[in-house]
Each structure stands twice: as structure tokens, then as C-alpha cells.
PDB file of C-alpha atoms in Angstrom:
ATOM      1  CA  MET A   1      -6.879 -18.097  -1.075  1.00  0.00           C
ATOM      2  CA  THR A   2      -8.005 -19.520   2.242  1.00  0.00           C
ATOM      3  CA  GLU A   3     -11.292 -18.783   3.996  1.00  0.00           C
ATOM      4  CA  ALA A   4      -9.455 -16.445   6.352  1.00  0.00           C
ATOM      5  CA  GLN A   5      -8.452 -14.160   3.480  1.00  0.00           C
ATOM      6  CA  SER A   6     -10.105 -11.656   1.178  1.00  0.00           C
ATOM      7  CA  LYS A   7      -9.100  -9.629  -1.889  1.00  0.00           C
ATOM      8  CA  CYS A   8      -8.107  -5.963  -2.064  1.00  0.00           C
ATOM      9  CA  ILE A   9     -10.896  -4.012  -3.749  1.00  0.00           C
ATOM     10  CA  GLU A  10      -8.338  -2.134  -5.883  1.00  0.00           C
ATOM     11  CA  CYS A  11      -5.292  -4.282  -6.726  1.00  0.00           C
ATOM     12  CA  LYS A  12      -6.876  -7.679  -5.902  1.00  0.00           C
ATOM     13  CA  SER A  13      -3.975  -8.735  -3.678  1.00  0.00           C
ATOM     14  CA  ASP A  14      -4.671 -11.275  -0.962  1.00  0.00           C
ATOM     15  CA  LEU A  15      -5.571  -9.703   2.383  1.00  0.00           C
ATOM     16  CA  PRO A  16      -6.289 -11.191   5.792  1.00  0.00           C
ATOM     17  CA  GLU A  17      -9.998 -11.138   6.581  1.00  0.00           C
ATOM     18  CA  GLY A  18     -10.956  -7.838   8.195  1.00  0.00           C
ATOM     19  CA  ALA A  19      -7.924  -5.875   6.932  1.00  0.00           C
ATOM     20  CA  ARG A  20      -8.601  -2.124   7.000  1.00  0.00           C
ATOM     21  CA  LYS A  21      -6.194  -1.232   4.240  1.00  0.00           C
ATOM     22  CA  CYS A  22      -4.075  -2.918   1.592  1.00  0.00           C
ATOM     23  CA  LEU A  23      -0.367  -2.961   2.430  1.00  0.00           C
ATOM     24  CA  LYS A  24       0.545  -3.269  -1.259  1.00  0.00           C
ATOM     25  CA  CYS A  25      -1.383  -0.427  -2.923  1.00  0.00           C
ATOM     26  CA  GLY A  26      -2.488   1.537   0.154  1.00  0.00           C
ATOM     27  CA  SER A  27      -6.194   1.603  -0.728  1.00  0.00           C
ATOM     28  CA  ARG A  28      -8.735   1.569   2.105  1.00  0.00           C
ATOM     29  CA  GLN A  29     -11.070  -1.401   2.195  1.00  0.00           C
ATOM     30  CA  ASP A  30     -13.972   0.548   3.729  1.00  0.00           C
ATOM     31  CA  TRP A  31     -13.418   4.225   2.931  1.00  0.00           C
ATOM     32  CA  ARG A  32     -16.924   5.237   4.015  1.00  0.00           C
ATOM     33  CA  ARG A  33     -15.950   4.937   7.664  1.00  0.00           C
ATOM     34  CA  PHE A  34     -13.829   8.057   7.180  1.00  0.00           C
ATOM     35  CA  LEU A  35     -16.939  10.138   6.455  1.00  0.00           C
ATOM     36  CA  ASP A  36     -17.760  10.214  10.174  1.00  0.00           C
ATOM     37  CA  PHE A  37     -16.593  13.789  10.582  1.00  0.00           C
ATOM     38  CA  GLY A  38     -15.896  15.853  13.667  1.00  0.00           C
ATOM     39  CA  ASN A  39     -13.869  18.964  14.378  1.00  0.00           C
ATOM     40  CA  THR A  40     -10.800  18.837  16.585  1.00  0.00           C
ATOM     41  CA  SER A  41     -11.170  20.315  20.054  1.00  0.00           C
ATOM     42  CA  ALA A  42      -9.761  23.757  20.772  1.00  0.00           C
ATOM     43  CA  SER A  43      -7.182  22.452  23.240  1.00  0.00           C
ATOM     44  CA  LEU A  44      -5.789  19.952  20.733  1.00  0.00           C
ATOM     45  CA  LEU A  45      -5.738  22.610  18.025  1.00  0.00           C
ATOM     46  CA  ILE A  46      -3.829  25.076  20.187  1.00  0.00           C
ATOM     47  CA  ALA A  47      -1.330  22.405  21.233  1.00  0.00           C
ATOM     48  CA  THR A  48      -0.818  21.247  17.663  1.00  0.00           C
ATOM     49  CA  ILE A  49      -0.274  24.723  16.252  1.00  0.00           C
ATOM     50  CA  SER A  50       2.234  25.359  19.029  1.00  0.00           C
ATOM     51  CA  VAL A  51       4.126  22.181  18.206  1.00  0.00           C
ATOM     52  CA  MET A  52       4.114  22.966  14.490  1.00  0.00           C
ATOM     53  CA  ALA A  53       5.761  26.314  15.327  1.00  0.00           C
ATOM     54  CA  LEU A  54       3.968  28.121  12.498  1.00  0.00           C
ATOM     55  CA  GLY A  55       4.879  31.705  11.718  1.00  0.00           C
ATOM     56  CA  ALA A  56       2.825  34.638  12.941  1.00  0.00           C
ATOM     57  CA  GLN A  57       1.137  35.004   9.559  1.00  0.00           C
ATOM     58  CA  ASN A  58      -0.536  31.623  10.087  1.00  0.00           C
ATOM     59  CA  LEU A  59      -1.859  32.177  13.612  1.00  0.00           C
ATOM     60  CA  ILE A  60      -5.527  31.324  13.986  1.00  0.00           C
ATOM     61  CA  ASP A  61      -8.286  33.408  15.566  1.00  0.00           C
ATOM     62  CA  LEU A  62      -9.724  30.564  17.643  1.00  0.00           C
ATOM     63  CA  THR A  63     -12.490  32.656  19.206  1.00  0.00           C
ATOM     64  CA  ASN A  64     -14.096  33.187  15.814  1.00  0.00           C
ATOM     65  CA  TRP A  65     -13.991  29.443  15.145  1.00  0.00           C
ATOM     66  CA  PHE A  66     -16.463  28.680  17.922  1.00  0.00           C
ATOM     67  CA  SER A  67     -18.462  31.913  18.338  1.00  0.00           C
ATOM     68  CA  ASP A  68     -19.266  33.106  14.811  1.00  0.00           C
ATOM     69  CA  PRO A  69     -22.696  31.761  13.712  1.00  0.00           C
ATOM     70  CA  GLU A  70     -22.222  32.954  10.132  1.00  0.00           C
ATOM     71  CA  ARG A  71     -18.995  31.131   9.426  1.00  0.00           C
ATOM     72  CA  GLY A  72     -18.741  28.435   6.803  1.00  0.00           C
ATOM     73  CA  GLY A  73     -18.918  24.858   8.011  1.00  0.00           C
ATOM     74  CA  LEU A  74     -15.843  23.535   6.247  1.00  0.00           C
ATOM     75  CA  THR A  75     -14.796  19.933   6.788  1.00  0.00           C
ATOM     76  CA  VAL A  76     -11.487  18.620   5.485  1.00  0.00           C
ATOM     77  CA  LYS A  77     -10.680  14.930   5.912  1.00  0.00           C
ATOM     78  CA  ILE A  78      -7.767  12.860   4.648  1.00  0.00           C
ATOM     79  CA  THR A  79      -8.885  10.093   2.292  1.00  0.00           C
ATOM     80  CA  SER A  80      -5.369   9.066   1.247  1.00  0.00           C
ATOM     81  CA  LEU A  81      -1.894  10.218   2.229  1.00  0.00           C
ATOM     82  CA  GLY A  82       1.619   9.433   1.070  1.00  0.00           C
ATOM     83  CA  PRO A  83       4.981  11.148   0.653  1.00  0.00           C
ATOM     84  CA  GLU A  84       4.076  12.397  -2.844  1.00  0.00           C
ATOM     85  CA  ARG A  85       0.498  13.617  -2.431  1.00  0.00           C
ATOM     86  CA  ILE A  86      -2.495  13.962  -0.147  1.00  0.00           C
ATOM     87  CA  SER A  87      -6.110  13.340  -1.170  1.00  0.00           C
ATOM     88  CA  LEU A  88      -8.820  15.220   0.703  1.00  0.00           C
ATOM     89  CA  TYR A  89     -12.579  15.184   1.095  1.00  0.00           C
ATOM     90  CA  ILE A  90     -13.762  18.808   1.360  1.00  0.00           C
ATOM     91  CA  ASP A  91     -17.292  19.782   2.384  1.00  0.00           C
ATOM     92  CA  ASN A  92     -18.830  23.133   3.308  1.00  0.00           C
ATOM     93  CA  ASP A  93     -22.177  22.624   5.052  1.00  0.00           C
ATOM     94  CA  GLY A  94     -22.279  26.100   6.594  1.00  0.00           C
ATOM     95  CA  PRO A  95     -24.220  29.175   5.411  1.00  0.00           C
ATOM     96  CA  GLY A  96     -21.190  31.109   4.132  1.00  0.00           C
ATOM     97  CA  SER A  97     -18.427  30.590   1.582  1.00  0.00           C
ATOM     98  CA  VAL A  98     -14.892  29.690   2.642  1.00  0.00           C
ATOM     99  CA  VAL A  99     -11.513  30.384   1.045  1.00  0.00           C
ATOM    100  CA  PHE A 100      -9.330  27.276   1.250  1.00  0.00           C
ATOM    101  CA  ASN A 101      -5.619  27.890   0.719  1.00  0.00           C
ATOM    102  CA  GLN A 102      -5.024  24.541  -1.024  1.00  0.00           C
ATOM    103  CA  THR A 103      -2.282  23.732   1.471  1.00  0.00           C
ATOM    104  CA  ALA A 104      -1.742  20.929   3.940  1.00  0.00           C
ATOM    105  CA  LEU A 105       1.003  20.771   6.560  1.00  0.00           C
ATOM    106  CA  CYS A 106       1.522  17.240   7.815  1.00  0.00           C
ATOM    107  CA  SER A 107       3.628  16.486  10.881  1.00  0.00           C
ATOM    108  CA  ILE A 108       4.772  12.898  10.401  1.00  0.00           C
ATOM    109  CA  TRP A 109       6.731  10.790  12.884  1.00  0.00           C
ATOM    110  CA  PRO A 110       8.214   8.069  10.636  1.00  0.00           C
ATOM    111  CA  THR A 111      10.111   4.936  11.530  1.00  0.00           C
ATOM    112  CA  GLU A 112      13.053   3.517   9.625  1.00  0.00           C
ATOM    113  CA  LYS A 113      11.069   0.514   8.339  1.00  0.00           C
ATOM    114  CA  SER A 114       7.413   0.290   7.364  1.00  0.00           C
ATOM    115  CA  SER A 115       7.028  -3.173   8.852  1.00  0.00           C
ATOM    116  CA  THR A 116       7.802  -1.769  12.312  1.00  0.00           C
ATOM    117  CA  LEU A 117       4.218  -0.533  12.453  1.00  0.00           C
ATOM    118  CA  TRP A 118       2.552  -3.579  10.927  1.00  0.00           C
ATOM    119  CA  VAL A 119       0.855  -5.995  13.321  1.00  0.00           C
ATOM    120  CA  GLY A 120       1.462  -9.579  12.241  1.00  0.00           C
ATOM    121  CA  VAL A 121      -0.518 -12.777  12.347  1.00  0.00           C
ATOM    122  CA  ASP A 122       0.681 -15.143  15.086  1.00  0.00           C
ATOM    123  CA  GLY A 123       2.617 -18.051  13.665  1.00  0.00           C
ATOM    124  CA  GLU A 124       2.492 -16.717  10.093  1.00  0.00           C
ATOM    125  CA  PRO A 125       5.600 -14.707   9.186  1.00  0.00           C
ATOM    126  CA  ASN A 126       5.210 -11.859   6.675  1.00  0.00           C
ATOM    127  CA  LYS A 127       1.431 -11.746   7.092  1.00  0.00           C
ATOM    128  CA  TYR A 128      -0.162  -8.644   8.592  1.00  0.00           C
ATOM    129  CA  PHE A 129      -3.715  -7.699   9.499  1.00  0.00           C
ATOM    130  CA  ASP A 130      -3.445  -4.321  11.230  1.00  0.00           C
ATOM    131  CA  SER A 131      -1.124  -1.431  12.045  1.00  0.00           C
ATOM    132  CA  ARG A 132      -0.185   0.669  15.066  1.00  0.00           C
ATOM    133  CA  TYR A 133       1.371   4.025  15.875  1.00  0.00           C
ATOM    134  CA  PRO A 134       5.094   4.135  16.715  1.00  0.00           C
ATOM    135  CA  THR A 135       6.592   4.656  20.129  1.00  0.00           C
ATOM    136  CA  ALA A 136       8.888   7.616  20.762  1.00  0.00           C
ATOM    137  CA  LYS A 137      11.918   5.328  20.683  1.00  0.00           C
ATOM    138  CA  GLU A 138      10.963   3.989  17.245  1.00  0.00           C
ATOM    139  CA  VAL A 139      10.586   7.284  15.374  1.00  0.00           C
ATOM    140  CA  VAL A 140      13.575   8.798  13.572  1.00  0.00           C
ATOM    141  CA  GLY A 141      12.443  12.430  13.884  1.00  0.00           C
ATOM    142  CA  ARG A 142       9.680  14.827  12.874  1.00  0.00           C
ATOM    143  CA  TYR A 143       9.167  15.153   9.122  1.00  0.00           C
ATOM    144  CA  ILE A 144       6.928  18.058   8.135  1.00  0.00           C
ATOM    145  CA  TYR A 145       5.536  17.558   4.641  1.00  0.00           C
ATOM    146  CA  SER A 146       3.875  20.498   2.923  1.00  0.00           C
ATOM    147  CA  TYR A 147       1.424  19.869   0.093  1.00  0.00           C
ATOM    148  CA  GLY A 148      -0.218  22.246  -2.379  1.00  0.00           C
ATOM    149  CA  ASP A 149       0.742  25.627  -3.792  1.00  0.00           C
ATOM    150  CA  ARG A 150      -1.287  27.983  -1.543  1.00  0.00           C
ATOM    151  CA  SER A 151      -3.388  29.157  -4.483  1.00  0.00           C
ATOM    152  CA  PRO A 152      -6.765  29.958  -2.857  1.00  0.00           C
ATOM    153  CA  ILE A 153     -10.051  28.469  -4.018  1.00  0.00           C
ATOM    154  CA  ILE A 154     -13.568  29.405  -2.929  1.00  0.00           C
ATOM    155  CA  VAL A 155     -15.662  26.607  -1.420  1.00  0.00           C
ATOM    156  CA  LYS A 156     -19.278  27.727  -1.598  1.00  0.00           C
ATOM    157  CA  SER A 157     -21.999  26.725   0.854  1.00  0.00           C
ATOM    158  CA  GLY A 158     -23.272  23.220   0.068  1.00  0.00           C
ATOM    159  CA  GLN A 159     -20.253  22.340  -2.064  1.00  0.00           C
ATOM    160  CA  GLU A 160     -18.351  19.075  -1.551  1.00  0.00           C
ATOM    161  CA  PHE A 161     -15.631  17.416  -3.603  1.00  0.00           C
ATOM    162  CA  LEU A 162     -12.460  15.328  -3.564  1.00  0.00           C
ATOM    163  CA  HIS A 163      -9.200  17.203  -4.002  1.00  0.00           C
ATOM    164  CA  ASP A 164      -5.543  16.177  -4.452  1.00  0.00           C
ATOM    165  CA  LEU A 165      -2.491  18.191  -3.416  1.00  0.00           C
ATOM    166  CA  ASN A 166       1.043  17.282  -4.490  1.00  0.00           C
ATOM    167  CA  ARG A 167       4.042  17.475  -2.193  1.00  0.00           C
ATOM    168  CA  ARG A 168       5.727  20.867  -2.264  1.00  0.00           C
ATOM    169  CA  GLU A 169       8.497  20.591   0.289  1.00  0.00           C
ATOM    170  CA  LEU A 170       9.867  18.579   3.200  1.00  0.00           C
ATOM    171  CA  LEU A 171      11.314  19.917   6.438  1.00  0.00           C
ATOM    172  CA  ILE A 172      13.189  17.510   8.712  1.00  0.00           C
ATOM    173  CA  GLN A 173      13.487  18.104  12.447  1.00  0.00           C
ATOM    174  CA  ASN A 174      14.978  16.039  15.256  1.00  0.00           C
ATOM    175  CA  LYS A 175      13.139  14.383  18.133  1.00  0.00           C
ATOM    176  CA  ASP A 176      13.448  17.323  20.514  1.00  0.00           C
ATOM    177  CA  GLY A 177      10.274  18.008  22.448  1.00  0.00           C
ATOM    178  CA  ILE A 178       8.944  14.459  22.362  1.00  0.00           C
ATOM    179  CA  ASN A 179       8.601  12.410  25.537  1.00  0.00           C
ATOM    180  CA  SER A 180      11.039   9.508  25.189  1.00  0.00           C
ATOM    181  CA  ASN A 181       8.625   7.279  27.126  1.00  0.00           C
ATOM    182  CA  GLU A 182       5.671   7.992  24.847  1.00  0.00           C
ATOM    183  CA  ASN A 183       4.071   4.692  23.807  1.00  0.00           C
ATOM    184  CA  GLU A 184       1.970   6.054  20.947  1.00  0.00           C
ATOM    185  CA  VAL A 185       3.145   8.965  18.806  1.00  0.00           C
ATOM    186  CA  LYS A 186       0.473  10.155  16.392  1.00  0.00           C
ATOM    187  CA  SER A 187       0.938  12.132  13.205  1.00  0.00           C
ATOM    188  CA  TYR A 188      -1.508  14.732  11.925  1.00  0.00           C
ATOM    189  CA  CYS A 189      -2.227  17.193   9.116  1.00  0.00           C
ATOM    190  CA  PHE A 190      -3.169  20.853   9.513  1.00  0.00           C
ATOM    191  CA  PHE A 191      -5.394  22.862   7.141  1.00  0.00           C
ATOM    192  CA  ASP A 192      -6.150  26.589   7.401  1.00  0.00           C
ATOM    193  CA  PHE A 193      -8.820  28.643   5.653  1.00  0.00           C
ATOM    194  CA  ILE A 194     -10.642  31.986   5.766  1.00  0.00           C
ATOM    195  CA  HIS A 195     -14.363  32.610   6.284  1.00  0.00           C
ATOM    196  CA  GLU A 196     -16.453  35.027   4.282  1.00  0.00           C
ATOM    197  CA  ASN A 197     -16.231  37.523   7.185  1.00  0.00           C
ATOM    198  CA  THR A 198     -12.364  37.325   6.908  1.00  0.00           C
ATOM    199  CA  SER A 199     -11.906  35.411  10.194  1.00  0.00           C
ATOM    200  CA  GLN A 200      -9.333  32.618  10.021  1.00  0.00           C
ATOM    201  CA  ASP A 201      -9.936  29.016  10.978  1.00  0.00           C
ATOM    202  CA  ALA A 202      -8.183  25.654  11.079  1.00  0.00           C
ATOM    203  CA  ILE A 203      -8.838  21.927  10.978  1.00  0.00           C
ATOM    204  CA  ILE A 204      -6.587  19.089  12.077  1.00  0.00           C
ATOM    205  CA  ASP A 205      -6.954  15.469  11.008  1.00  0.00           C
ATOM    206  CA  ILE A 206      -5.065  12.566  12.560  1.00  0.00           C
ATOM    207  CA  VAL A 207      -3.115  10.406  10.098  1.00  0.00           C
ATOM    208  CA  ASP A 208      -4.000   6.715  10.018  1.00  0.00           C
ATOM    209  CA  SER A 209      -1.273   4.520  11.500  1.00  0.00           C
ATOM    210  CA  LEU A 210      -0.918   2.458   8.318  1.00  0.00           C
ATOM    211  CA  GLU A 211      -0.372   5.590   6.281  1.00  0.00           C
ATOM    212  CA  VAL A 212       2.331   6.639   8.745  1.00  0.00           C
ATOM    213  CA  SER A 213       4.138   3.416   7.842  1.00  0.00           C
ATOM    214  CA  PHE A 214       4.245   4.555   4.199  1.00  0.00           C
ATOM    215  CA  PHE A 215       6.580   7.394   5.279  1.00  0.00           C
ATOM    216  CA  ALA A 216       9.302   5.043   6.540  1.00  0.00           C
ATOM    217  CA  THR A 217      12.749   6.335   5.626  1.00  0.00           C
ATOM    218  CA  GLU A 218      13.646   3.039   3.928  1.00  0.00           C
ATOM    219  CA  ARG A 219      11.167   3.775   1.098  1.00  0.00           C
ATOM    220  CA  ASP A 220      12.550   5.066  -2.198  1.00  0.00           C
ATOM    221  CA  VAL A 221      10.002   7.867  -2.481  1.00  0.00           C
ATOM    222  CA  VAL A 222      10.964   9.113   0.995  1.00  0.00           C
ATOM    223  CA  LYS A 223      14.658   8.860   0.165  1.00  0.00           C
ATOM    224  CA  GLN A 224      13.985  11.042  -2.875  1.00  0.00           C
ATOM    225  CA  ALA A 225      12.160  13.623  -0.742  1.00  0.00           C
ATOM    226  CA  ILE A 226      15.050  13.640   1.758  1.00  0.00           C
ATOM    227  CA  GLU A 227      17.547  14.138  -1.075  1.00  0.00           C
ATOM    228  CA  GLU A 228      15.521  17.090  -2.378  1.00  0.00           C
ATOM    229  CA  TYR A 229      15.466  18.549   1.135  1.00  0.00           C
ATOM    230  CA  GLU A 230      19.249  18.221   1.488  1.00  0.00           C
ATOM    231  CA  ASN A 231      19.797  19.856  -1.913  1.00  0.00           C
ATOM    232  CA  ILE A 232      17.583  22.792  -0.938  1.00  0.00           C
ATOM    233  CA  ARG A 233      19.506  23.188   2.327  1.00  0.00           C
ATOM    234  CA  LYS A 234      22.819  23.260   0.449  1.00  0.00           C
ATOM    235  CA  LYS A 235      21.576  25.870  -2.022  1.00  0.00           C
ATOM    236  CA  ARG A 236      20.263  28.080   0.780  1.00  0.00           C
ATOM    237  CA  ALA A 237      23.548  27.702   2.674  1.00  0.00           C
ATOM    238  CA  LEU A 238      25.478  28.873  -0.394  1.00  0.00           C
ATOM    239  CA  LYS A 239      23.267  31.951  -0.705  1.00  0.00           C
ATOM    240  CA  ASP A 240      23.863  32.804   2.936  1.00  0.00           C
TER     241      ASP A 240
END
């Protein structure tokens, strides 16, 4: 190992100095930086829900989100994300309890190859130190991954914990609606919950660019998810 390298804190693989995440095992090298929380703005939330095209039963009462002083202060942040599961940090620092539906909807814009999004070291082939988001021309479509089983849990005031949700289903859409000249296409996850006063709420978290690369369609785990999706489509077509 040269002076310009370090070791992954989890799998001990060699990493370039200053790497944010291990390309081999996916573990973050400084996870505490993701505890700098902040809620998404209303305009971004409205735009994202519109793009996700959620059904009417999932529409959010945005006025309650910003005007209700008695609502819970739920924070949901992605600590790890892949095609098979999502790991979340959940914290309720508000005065009231919150019902979390144990569901995440993630709108992912994958590329064909993971390495497309890896930023290399000049003059050193196959060595990477960072990642980037794809351009509109690089993505293969919109892949909406759903995680969790929608079984509600109560998050009481002052409660915080880590929580994993396994992949439930995949929905594949084409690139319609995306600007073909977009130079940076970001992926995100959407979480909805209900306050103690029955008002609905939502949080959106942007997916790290390196984690987006883990959804590349060349990966075996993604191929398996696509195969499951195609099988479900065929079964539904037969029923129709």
C-alpha cells in the first residue's frame, strides 16, 4: 500500500486516500457526515411526488407539514442502499408520536455499467477515488424500487434507531419526461408517514451517486430483480 492509499474500515480493501466509500463492499468511510439532517423543501417535494406519479391514496397534505406545531419531528435518512435492501436512520425529535409505514419508494436512474459513474485517477487505470451522477444520455430508464411491507410501526417522541427494509418489488419505466440534455440526473427515495393528529407527511432523501452505481443493469442482483419484474408482468398479463 502506497502513502496515497488507505484501507476500507469494513473489508480492508485498498482505497485511494480520501475515498468516501468503498467500491468493493459499499461501506461508507465516514458515515457520520450523513447525520447532518435537513428536510426537503416544499417545492422539491411537490415536484418529486408528481414525478413519482403516486396514487391518490398516497397524496400528502403539505400544509400540515409546515403549519402544525404539534406534529412529530420525524427524520428518515438513507445510511445504505442497494437493489436488495435499504438501511435507514430514523429519529423523531418532535413532541408527538408518528406512524411510519415501513415503506420506501426509490426512483433510481441507473446506467448500464457501474464504472460509468466512477471517477478515475489520472494515469492509473482501474483506480477510482470518487463518483458522479449520470447524464440523461447515460441512464437506461427509471427504475422504481419499493422496499418494506407497509406494516406500520409507531415511532415515539425521542426515539431513534436504525432500520432495514428489504426489496419488495421493482417497476421499470422508460426515459420519458427527462430532459435529454440534463447533465446530472439524481435519484431519490420517498418516505411517507402519519402524525398523531392523523395528518400525513413525507420526506425525500437524495441517493448518493456511488450508491446509484450499484444499481447498474450489468449487476447480477439487478438482473435478478429485472427477471422477477418480467415474470410478474407475464403473470398479470395472463390474468388479464
